[in-house]
CSV table of C-alpha atoms in Angstrom, one decimal:
chain,number,residue,atom,x,y,z
A,1,MET,CA,-28.8,-12.5,-1.2
A,2,ASN,CA,-30.7,-11.7,1.9
A,3,ILE,CA,-29.8,-14.6,4.1
A,4,THR,CA,-29.1,-13.7,7.7
A,5,VAL,CA,-27.3,-16.2,10.0
A,6,ALA,CA,-27.5,-15.7,13.7
A,7,LEU,CA,-24.2,-16.8,15.1
A,8,ASP,CA,-25.4,-18.0,18.5
A,9,GLY,CA,-28.6,-19.6,17.6
A,10,HIS,CA,-29.9,-21.6,14.7
A,11,VAL,CA,-32.1,-18.9,13.2
A,12,GLN,CA,-31.9,-18.8,9.5
A,13,ASP,CA,-34.0,-16.6,7.4
A,14,HIS,CA,-34.5,-18.1,4.0
A,15,THR,CA,-36.8,-15.6,2.7
A,16,ALA,CA,-34.6,-14.8,-0.2
A,17,ALA,CA,-34.5,-16.9,-3.4
A,18,PRO,CA,-32.9,-20.3,-2.9
A,19,ALA,CA,-29.2,-19.8,-3.2
A,20,THR,CA,-27.9,-21.0,-6.5
A,21,GLY,CA,-24.6,-22.8,-6.0
A,22,ALA,CA,-24.5,-21.9,-2.4
A,23,SER,CA,-21.3,-23.7,-1.7
A,24,HIS,CA,-19.5,-22.0,-4.6
A,25,ALA,CA,-18.2,-18.5,-4.1
A,26,SER,CA,-18.7,-16.3,-7.2
A,27,LYS,CA,-15.9,-16.0,-9.6
A,28,ARG,CA,-15.5,-12.3,-8.6
A,29,ILE,CA,-14.8,-13.4,-5.1
A,30,VAL,CA,-12.4,-16.2,-6.1
A,31,VAL,CA,-10.4,-14.0,-8.5
A,32,THR,CA,-10.0,-11.0,-6.1
A,33,TYR,CA,-9.2,-13.3,-3.2
A,34,GLY,CA,-6.4,-14.9,-5.3
A,35,PHE,CA,-5.2,-11.4,-6.2
A,36,TRP,CA,-5.3,-10.4,-2.5
A,37,ILE,CA,-3.0,-13.4,-1.8
A,38,PHE,CA,-0.6,-12.2,-4.5
A,39,LEU,CA,-0.6,-8.7,-3.0
A,40,LEU,CA,0.2,-10.0,0.4
A,41,SER,CA,3.1,-12.0,-1.0
A,42,ASP,CA,4.3,-8.9,-2.8
A,43,ILE,CA,4.2,-7.1,0.5
A,44,VAL,CA,6.3,-9.9,2.0
A,45,MET,CA,8.8,-9.3,-0.7
A,46,PHE,CA,8.9,-5.6,0.1
A,47,SER,CA,9.4,-6.5,3.7
A,48,ALA,CA,12.7,-8.2,2.8
A,49,LEU,CA,13.8,-5.1,1.0
A,50,PHE,CA,12.8,-3.0,4.0
A,51,ALA,CA,14.8,-5.3,6.3
A,52,ALA,CA,17.8,-4.9,4.0
A,53,TYR,CA,17.4,-1.1,4.0
A,54,SER,CA,17.0,-0.8,7.7
A,55,THR,CA,20.1,-3.0,8.3
A,56,LEU,CA,22.2,-1.1,5.8
A,57,SER,CA,20.9,2.4,6.4
A,58,ARG,CA,24.1,3.5,8.3
A,59,ALA,CA,26.6,1.6,6.1
A,60,THR,CA,27.4,4.7,4.0
A,61,ALA,CA,31.0,3.8,3.5
A,62,GLY,CA,32.1,7.4,3.8
A,63,GLY,CA,29.6,8.5,1.2
A,64,PRO,CA,26.6,10.8,1.5
A,65,SER,CA,24.0,9.8,4.1
A,66,GLY,CA,20.2,10.0,3.9
A,67,ALA,CA,20.1,13.3,5.9
A,68,GLN,CA,22.3,14.9,3.3
A,69,LEU,CA,20.5,13.5,0.2
A,70,PHE,CA,16.8,13.5,0.9
A,71,ASP,CA,14.6,16.5,0.1
A,72,GLN,CA,11.5,16.4,2.3
A,73,VAL,CA,9.5,18.9,0.2
A,74,GLY,CA,9.8,16.6,-2.8
A,75,VAL,CA,8.8,13.6,-0.8
A,76,ALA,CA,5.8,15.5,0.6
A,77,ILE,CA,4.6,16.3,-2.9
A,78,GLU,CA,5.2,12.7,-4.0
A,79,THR,CA,3.1,11.5,-1.0
A,80,ALA,CA,0.3,13.9,-1.8
A,81,CYS,CA,0.2,12.8,-5.4
A,82,LEU,CA,0.1,9.1,-4.5
A,83,LEU,CA,-2.6,9.6,-1.8
A,84,ALA,CA,-4.7,11.7,-4.2
A,85,SER,CA,-4.4,9.1,-6.9
A,86,SER,CA,-5.4,6.4,-4.5
A,87,PHE,CA,-8.5,8.5,-3.7
A,88,THR,CA,-9.4,9.1,-7.4
A,89,CYS,CA,-8.9,5.4,-8.0
A,90,GLY,CA,-11.6,4.8,-5.3
A,91,LEU,CA,-13.9,7.3,-7.0
A,92,MET,CA,-13.2,5.4,-10.3
A,93,SER,CA,-14.4,2.2,-8.6
A,94,LEU,CA,-17.6,4.0,-7.6
A,95,ALA,CA,-18.1,5.2,-11.1
A,96,ILE,CA,-17.6,1.7,-12.4
A,97,GLY,CA,-20.2,0.4,-9.9
A,98,SER,CA,-22.8,2.8,-11.2
A,99,ARG,CA,-21.8,2.2,-14.9
A,100,ARG,CA,-20.9,5.8,-15.8
A,101,PHE,CA,-18.4,5.8,-18.7
A,102,GLY,CA,-17.5,9.5,-18.7
A,103,THR,CA,-16.8,9.6,-15.0
A,104,THR,CA,-14.8,6.4,-15.1
A,105,TYR,CA,-12.6,7.9,-17.8
A,106,LEU,CA,-12.2,11.2,-15.9
A,107,TYR,CA,-11.1,9.5,-12.7
A,108,ALA,CA,-8.9,7.0,-14.6
A,109,LEU,CA,-7.2,10.0,-16.3
A,110,LEU,CA,-6.7,11.8,-12.9
A,111,THR,CA,-5.3,8.6,-11.3
A,112,PHE,CA,-3.0,8.2,-14.3
A,113,ALA,CA,-1.8,11.8,-14.2
A,114,LEU,CA,-1.2,11.8,-10.4
A,115,GLY,CA,0.6,8.5,-10.6
A,116,GLY,CA,2.7,9.9,-13.6
A,117,VAL,CA,3.6,13.0,-11.6
A,118,PHE,CA,4.7,10.8,-8.7
A,119,LEU,CA,6.9,8.7,-11.0
A,120,ALA,CA,8.4,11.7,-12.7
A,121,LEU,CA,9.3,13.3,-9.4
A,122,GLU,CA,10.9,10.0,-8.2
A,123,LEU,CA,12.9,9.6,-11.4
A,124,ARG,CA,14.1,13.2,-11.1
A,125,GLU,CA,15.2,12.6,-7.6
A,126,PHE,CA,17.1,9.4,-8.8
A,127,ALA,CA,18.7,11.3,-11.6
A,128,HIS,CA,19.8,14.1,-9.3
A,129,MET,CA,21.3,11.6,-6.8
A,130,ILE,CA,23.2,9.8,-9.5
A,131,ALA,CA,24.4,13.1,-11.0
A,132,ILE,CA,26.0,14.1,-7.6
A,133,GLY,CA,27.7,10.8,-7.2
A,134,ALA,CA,25.2,9.1,-5.0
A,135,ALA,CA,24.7,6.1,-7.4
A,136,PRO,CA,23.7,2.6,-6.2
A,137,GLN,CA,27.3,1.4,-6.4
A,138,ARG,CA,28.6,4.1,-4.0
A,139,SER,CA,27.6,2.4,-0.8
A,140,ALA,CA,25.6,-0.4,0.7
A,141,PHE,CA,23.1,2.2,2.0
A,142,LEU,CA,22.6,3.6,-1.5
A,143,SER,CA,22.2,0.1,-3.0
A,144,ALA,CA,19.5,-0.7,-0.5
A,145,PHE,CA,17.9,2.6,-1.1
A,146,PHE,CA,17.7,2.3,-4.8
A,147,ALA,CA,16.5,-1.3,-4.6
A,148,LEU,CA,13.7,-0.5,-2.2
A,149,VAL,CA,12.5,2.8,-3.7
A,150,GLY,CA,13.2,1.6,-7.2
A,151,CYS,CA,11.1,-1.5,-6.7
A,152,HIS,CA,8.2,0.6,-5.5
A,153,GLY,CA,8.6,2.9,-8.5
A,154,LEU,CA,8.7,-0.1,-10.8
A,155,HIS,CA,5.4,-1.2,-9.3
A,156,VAL,CA,3.9,2.2,-9.9
A,157,ALA,CA,5.1,2.1,-13.5
A,158,VAL,CA,3.5,-1.3,-14.0
A,159,GLY,CA,0.3,0.0,-12.5
A,160,LEU,CA,0.2,2.9,-14.9
A,161,ILE,CA,0.6,0.6,-17.9
A,162,TRP,CA,-2.1,-1.7,-16.4
A,163,LEU,CA,-4.4,1.3,-16.1
A,164,LEU,CA,-3.9,2.2,-19.7
A,165,VAL,CA,-4.6,-1.4,-20.8
A,166,MET,CA,-7.8,-1.4,-18.7
A,167,MET,CA,-9.1,1.8,-20.2
A,168,VAL,CA,-8.7,0.3,-23.7
A,169,GLN,CA,-10.6,-2.8,-22.5
A,170,VAL,CA,-13.4,-0.6,-21.1
A,171,LYS,CA,-13.6,1.1,-24.4
A,172,VAL,CA,-13.8,-2.1,-26.4
A,173,ARG,CA,-15.6,-4.5,-24.1
A,174,ARG,CA,-17.6,-2.0,-22.0
A,175,PHE,CA,-18.2,-3.1,-18.4
A,176,SER,CA,-18.3,-6.8,-19.0
A,177,ALA,CA,-17.9,-9.1,-15.9
A,178,ALA,CA,-14.3,-9.9,-16.8
A,179,VAL,CA,-13.3,-6.3,-17.3
A,180,GLU,CA,-15.0,-5.3,-14.0
A,181,ARG,CA,-13.1,-8.0,-12.1
A,182,ARG,CA,-9.8,-6.8,-13.6
A,183,LEU,CA,-10.6,-3.2,-12.6
A,184,LEU,CA,-11.3,-4.4,-9.1
A,185,CYS,CA,-7.9,-6.1,-9.0
A,186,PHE,CA,-6.3,-2.9,-10.3
A,187,ALA,CA,-7.9,-0.9,-7.6
A,188,LEU,CA,-6.6,-3.4,-5.0
A,189,PHE,CA,-3.1,-3.1,-6.5
A,190,TRP,CA,-3.1,0.7,-6.5
A,191,HIS,CA,-4.3,1.0,-2.9
A,192,ALA,CA,-1.7,-1.6,-1.8
A,193,LEU,CA,1.0,0.5,-3.5
A,194,ASP,CA,-0.1,3.4,-1.4
A,195,ILE,CA,0.2,1.3,1.7
A,196,VAL,CA,3.7,0.3,0.8
A,197,TRP,CA,4.5,4.0,0.2
A,198,VAL,CA,3.3,5.0,3.7
A,199,TRP,CA,5.7,2.5,5.1
A,200,LEU,CA,8.4,3.6,2.8
A,201,PHE,CA,8.3,7.4,3.3
A,202,THR,CA,8.2,6.8,7.1
A,203,VAL,CA,11.1,4.4,7.2
A,204,VAL,CA,13.3,5.9,4.5
A,205,TYR,CA,12.6,9.6,4.4
A,206,LEU,CA,11.3,10.5,7.9
A,207,ILE,CA,13.0,8.2,10.4
A,208,GLY,CA,16.1,7.8,8.2
A,209,VAL,CA,16.7,11.6,8.3
A,210,ASN,CA,16.2,11.8,12.0
A,211,GLN,CA,18.9,9.3,12.9
B,1,MET,CA,-28.9,-28.0,5.7
B,2,THR,CA,-25.9,-26.0,4.8
B,3,ILE,CA,-25.3,-22.5,6.1
B,4,THR,CA,-24.9,-20.3,3.1
B,5,ARG,CA,-22.5,-17.5,3.8
B,6,HIS,CA,-21.3,-15.3,1.0
B,7,ASP,CA,-17.8,-14.2,1.2
B,8,HIS,CA,-16.8,-10.6,0.6
B,9,ALA,CA,-14.3,-9.9,-2.2
B,10,PRO,CA,-11.3,-7.8,-1.0
B,11,GLY,CA,-11.6,-4.3,-2.2
B,12,ASP,CA,-15.3,-4.7,-2.8
B,13,ALA,CA,-17.5,-2.0,-1.4
B,14,GLU,CA,-21.2,-2.7,-0.6
B,15,GLU,CA,-22.9,-5.1,-3.0
B,16,ALA,CA,-26.1,-3.2,-3.6
B,17,SER,CA,-25.6,-0.6,-6.3
B,18,GLY,CA,-27.8,2.5,-6.2
B,19,ALA,CA,-27.7,6.2,-5.4
B,20,HIS,CA,-27.8,5.6,-1.7
B,21,SER,CA,-25.0,3.0,-1.6
B,22,THR,CA,-22.8,5.2,-3.9
B,23,ARG,CA,-23.2,8.1,-1.6
B,24,SER,CA,-22.3,6.2,1.5
B,25,THR,CA,-19.3,4.6,-0.2
B,26,LEU,CA,-18.2,8.1,-1.3
B,27,ILE,CA,-18.4,9.3,2.3
B,28,ILE,CA,-16.2,6.3,3.3
B,29,TYR,CA,-13.6,7.3,0.7
B,30,LEU,CA,-13.7,11.0,1.8
B,31,THR,CA,-13.3,10.0,5.5
B,32,GLY,CA,-10.4,7.8,4.6
B,33,LEU,CA,-8.8,10.6,2.6
B,34,PHE,CA,-9.3,13.1,5.4
B,35,LEU,CA,-7.8,10.8,8.0
B,36,ALA,CA,-4.8,9.8,5.7
B,37,VAL,CA,-4.1,13.5,5.0
B,38,VAL,CA,-4.2,14.4,8.8
B,39,LEU,CA,-1.9,11.4,9.6
B,40,THR,CA,0.6,12.2,6.8
B,41,ALA,CA,0.8,15.9,7.8
B,42,THR,CA,1.3,14.9,11.4
B,43,SER,CA,4.1,12.5,10.3
B,44,PHE,CA,5.9,15.2,8.4
B,45,TRP,CA,5.5,17.7,11.2
B,46,VAL,CA,6.7,15.2,13.8
B,47,ALA,CA,9.8,14.5,11.7
B,48,ASN,CA,10.8,18.1,11.3
B,49,THR,CA,9.8,19.8,14.6
B,50,SER,CA,12.3,20.3,17.4
B,51,ILE,CA,9.6,20.6,20.1
B,52,LEU,CA,9.3,16.9,20.7
B,53,TRP,CA,11.7,14.6,22.5
B,54,SER,CA,13.9,13.4,19.7
B,55,THR,CA,14.4,9.9,21.0
B,56,GLY,CA,10.7,9.2,20.9
B,57,VAL,CA,10.3,10.6,17.3
B,58,PRO,CA,11.0,7.3,15.4
B,59,LEU,CA,8.6,5.4,17.7
B,60,GLY,CA,5.9,8.1,17.2
B,61,LEU,CA,6.4,8.0,13.4
B,62,SER,CA,6.1,4.2,13.4
B,63,VAL,CA,2.8,4.5,15.3
B,64,LEU,CA,1.5,7.1,12.8
B,65,ALA,CA,2.5,4.9,9.8
B,66,ILE,CA,0.8,1.8,11.2
B,67,ALA,CA,-2.3,3.9,12.0
B,68,GLN,CA,-2.3,5.2,8.4
B,69,MET,CA,-1.9,1.7,6.9
B,70,GLY,CA,-4.9,0.7,9.0
B,71,ILE,CA,-6.9,3.6,7.7
B,72,HIS,CA,-6.0,2.6,4.1
B,73,LEU,CA,-7.0,-1.0,4.8
B,74,VAL,CA,-10.4,-0.1,6.3
B,75,PHE,CA,-11.5,2.9,4.2
B,76,PHE,CA,-9.9,2.2,0.8
B,77,LEU,CA,-9.6,-1.6,0.7
B,78,HIS,CA,-12.8,-2.1,2.7
B,79,ILE,CA,-11.3,-4.8,4.9
B,80,THR,CA,-13.8,-5.2,7.8
B,81,THR,CA,-14.2,-7.6,10.7
B,82,GLY,CA,-17.6,-8.9,9.4
B,83,PRO,CA,-18.1,-12.6,9.2
B,84,ASP,CA,-18.2,-12.4,5.4
B,85,ASP,CA,-14.6,-11.0,5.4
B,86,THR,CA,-13.0,-13.8,7.5
B,87,ASN,CA,-10.9,-15.2,4.7
B,88,ASN,CA,-9.4,-11.9,3.7
B,89,VAL,CA,-8.6,-11.0,7.3
B,90,LEU,CA,-7.0,-14.4,7.9
B,91,ALA,CA,-4.8,-14.0,4.8
B,92,LEU,CA,-3.9,-10.5,5.9
B,93,ALA,CA,-3.0,-11.6,9.4
B,94,PHE,CA,-0.7,-14.3,8.0
B,95,GLY,CA,0.9,-11.8,5.7
B,96,ILE,CA,1.5,-9.4,8.7
B,97,LEU,CA,3.0,-12.3,10.7
B,98,ILE,CA,5.5,-13.1,7.9
B,99,VAL,CA,6.4,-9.4,7.5
B,100,ILE,CA,7.0,-9.0,11.2
B,101,LEU,CA,9.2,-12.2,11.2
B,102,VAL,CA,11.2,-11.0,8.3
B,103,VAL,CA,11.8,-7.4,9.4
B,104,ALA,CA,12.1,-7.9,13.1
B,105,GLY,CA,14.2,-11.1,12.7
B,106,SER,CA,16.6,-9.5,10.2
B,107,LEU,CA,17.1,-6.4,12.4
B,108,TRP,CA,17.6,-8.5,15.5
B,109,ILE,CA,20.1,-10.8,14.0
B,110,MET,CA,22.1,-8.1,12.2
B,111,THR,CA,22.2,-5.8,15.3
B,112,ASP,CA,23.4,-8.7,17.3
B,113,LEU,CA,26.1,-9.5,14.7
B,114,ASN,CA,27.2,-5.9,14.6
B,115,GLN,CA,27.6,-5.9,18.4
B,116,ASN,CA,29.2,-9.2,18.9
B,117,MET,CA,31.5,-9.6,15.9
B,118,VAL,CA,34.6,-7.7,16.7
B,119,LEU,CA,36.6,-7.3,13.6
B,120,PRO,CA,40.3,-6.6,13.3
B,121,ALA,CA,41.0,-2.9,12.9
B,122,GLU,CA,41.9,-3.1,9.2
B,123,LEU,CA,38.6,-4.9,8.4
B,124,MET,CA,36.7,-2.4,10.5
B,125,ASP,CA,38.1,0.3,8.1
B,126,LEU,CA,36.7,-1.6,5.1
B,127,HIS,CA,33.4,-2.1,6.9
B,128,MET,CA,33.0,1.5,7.9
B,129,GLN,CA,29.7,1.5,9.7
B,130,HIS,CA,28.6,5.0,10.7
């Protein structure tokens, strides 16, 4: 559509073809807008977990504190993995836009692998903490930590499953309009998880260790 | 006469597909990645260095995090200030408002409670803050 609307004046350029169903947004816009609302509500849920963590971050009940438990090198690697997978997810969106199958699969595989490494590192960190007695039931601080970081990890796990399902759909139904909409929603979800992780590593791992 | 204005789907890059558009979107993603890497590296450096005034470090880290979230929104989620993006930006603004209310409100109330509720000594032992 090539319709320009001058905001101050009343100049309208209707050189393009007459708008079909001008008052209706396309399904693609409606679907992704709805998903955008869901993502924002998900972030509001995360904010409650963040508030709980910030409130309880010093309530260690004599147990280990964040400064003693957290390994910054591991967190830096996790951050790099998630950021890189967000980038490859963006490249995958580009490949979908230009209808290239092989490239789409390549970037989907990279996104999946990087997300998988992130999840594996996080689970290893959890296992290590539980092994040395820093389990969720040890203190309010650890309960809040596992709830917050675990919830993010659960989202990443769901995202990985979703990506697998989408790849099967691309295989079976090619780039149909419905599949493309779902892939767009997946990209939104994956980028939003990265945004939550930026917030998370700053609050939990960087500021928490400094206190 | 109705003004036709086509909204912009969140996460959607430019509409036109073609070699030129693909390349410019790729440059947008690369810019985003570069800025995000720089900000992340700065965050980790700030958290571990002893050069900086330590009281200011949490504030500096928060600023870096907010900047990086902005980078992600603009370069990866393609949220812009264009007129076709108004709905997405309004929803985002409402979400941010709720997030600030929940986080800042909780912290404010709980800090206030911690300061003003003087517990008996035996309960303080159970509570064991710090």
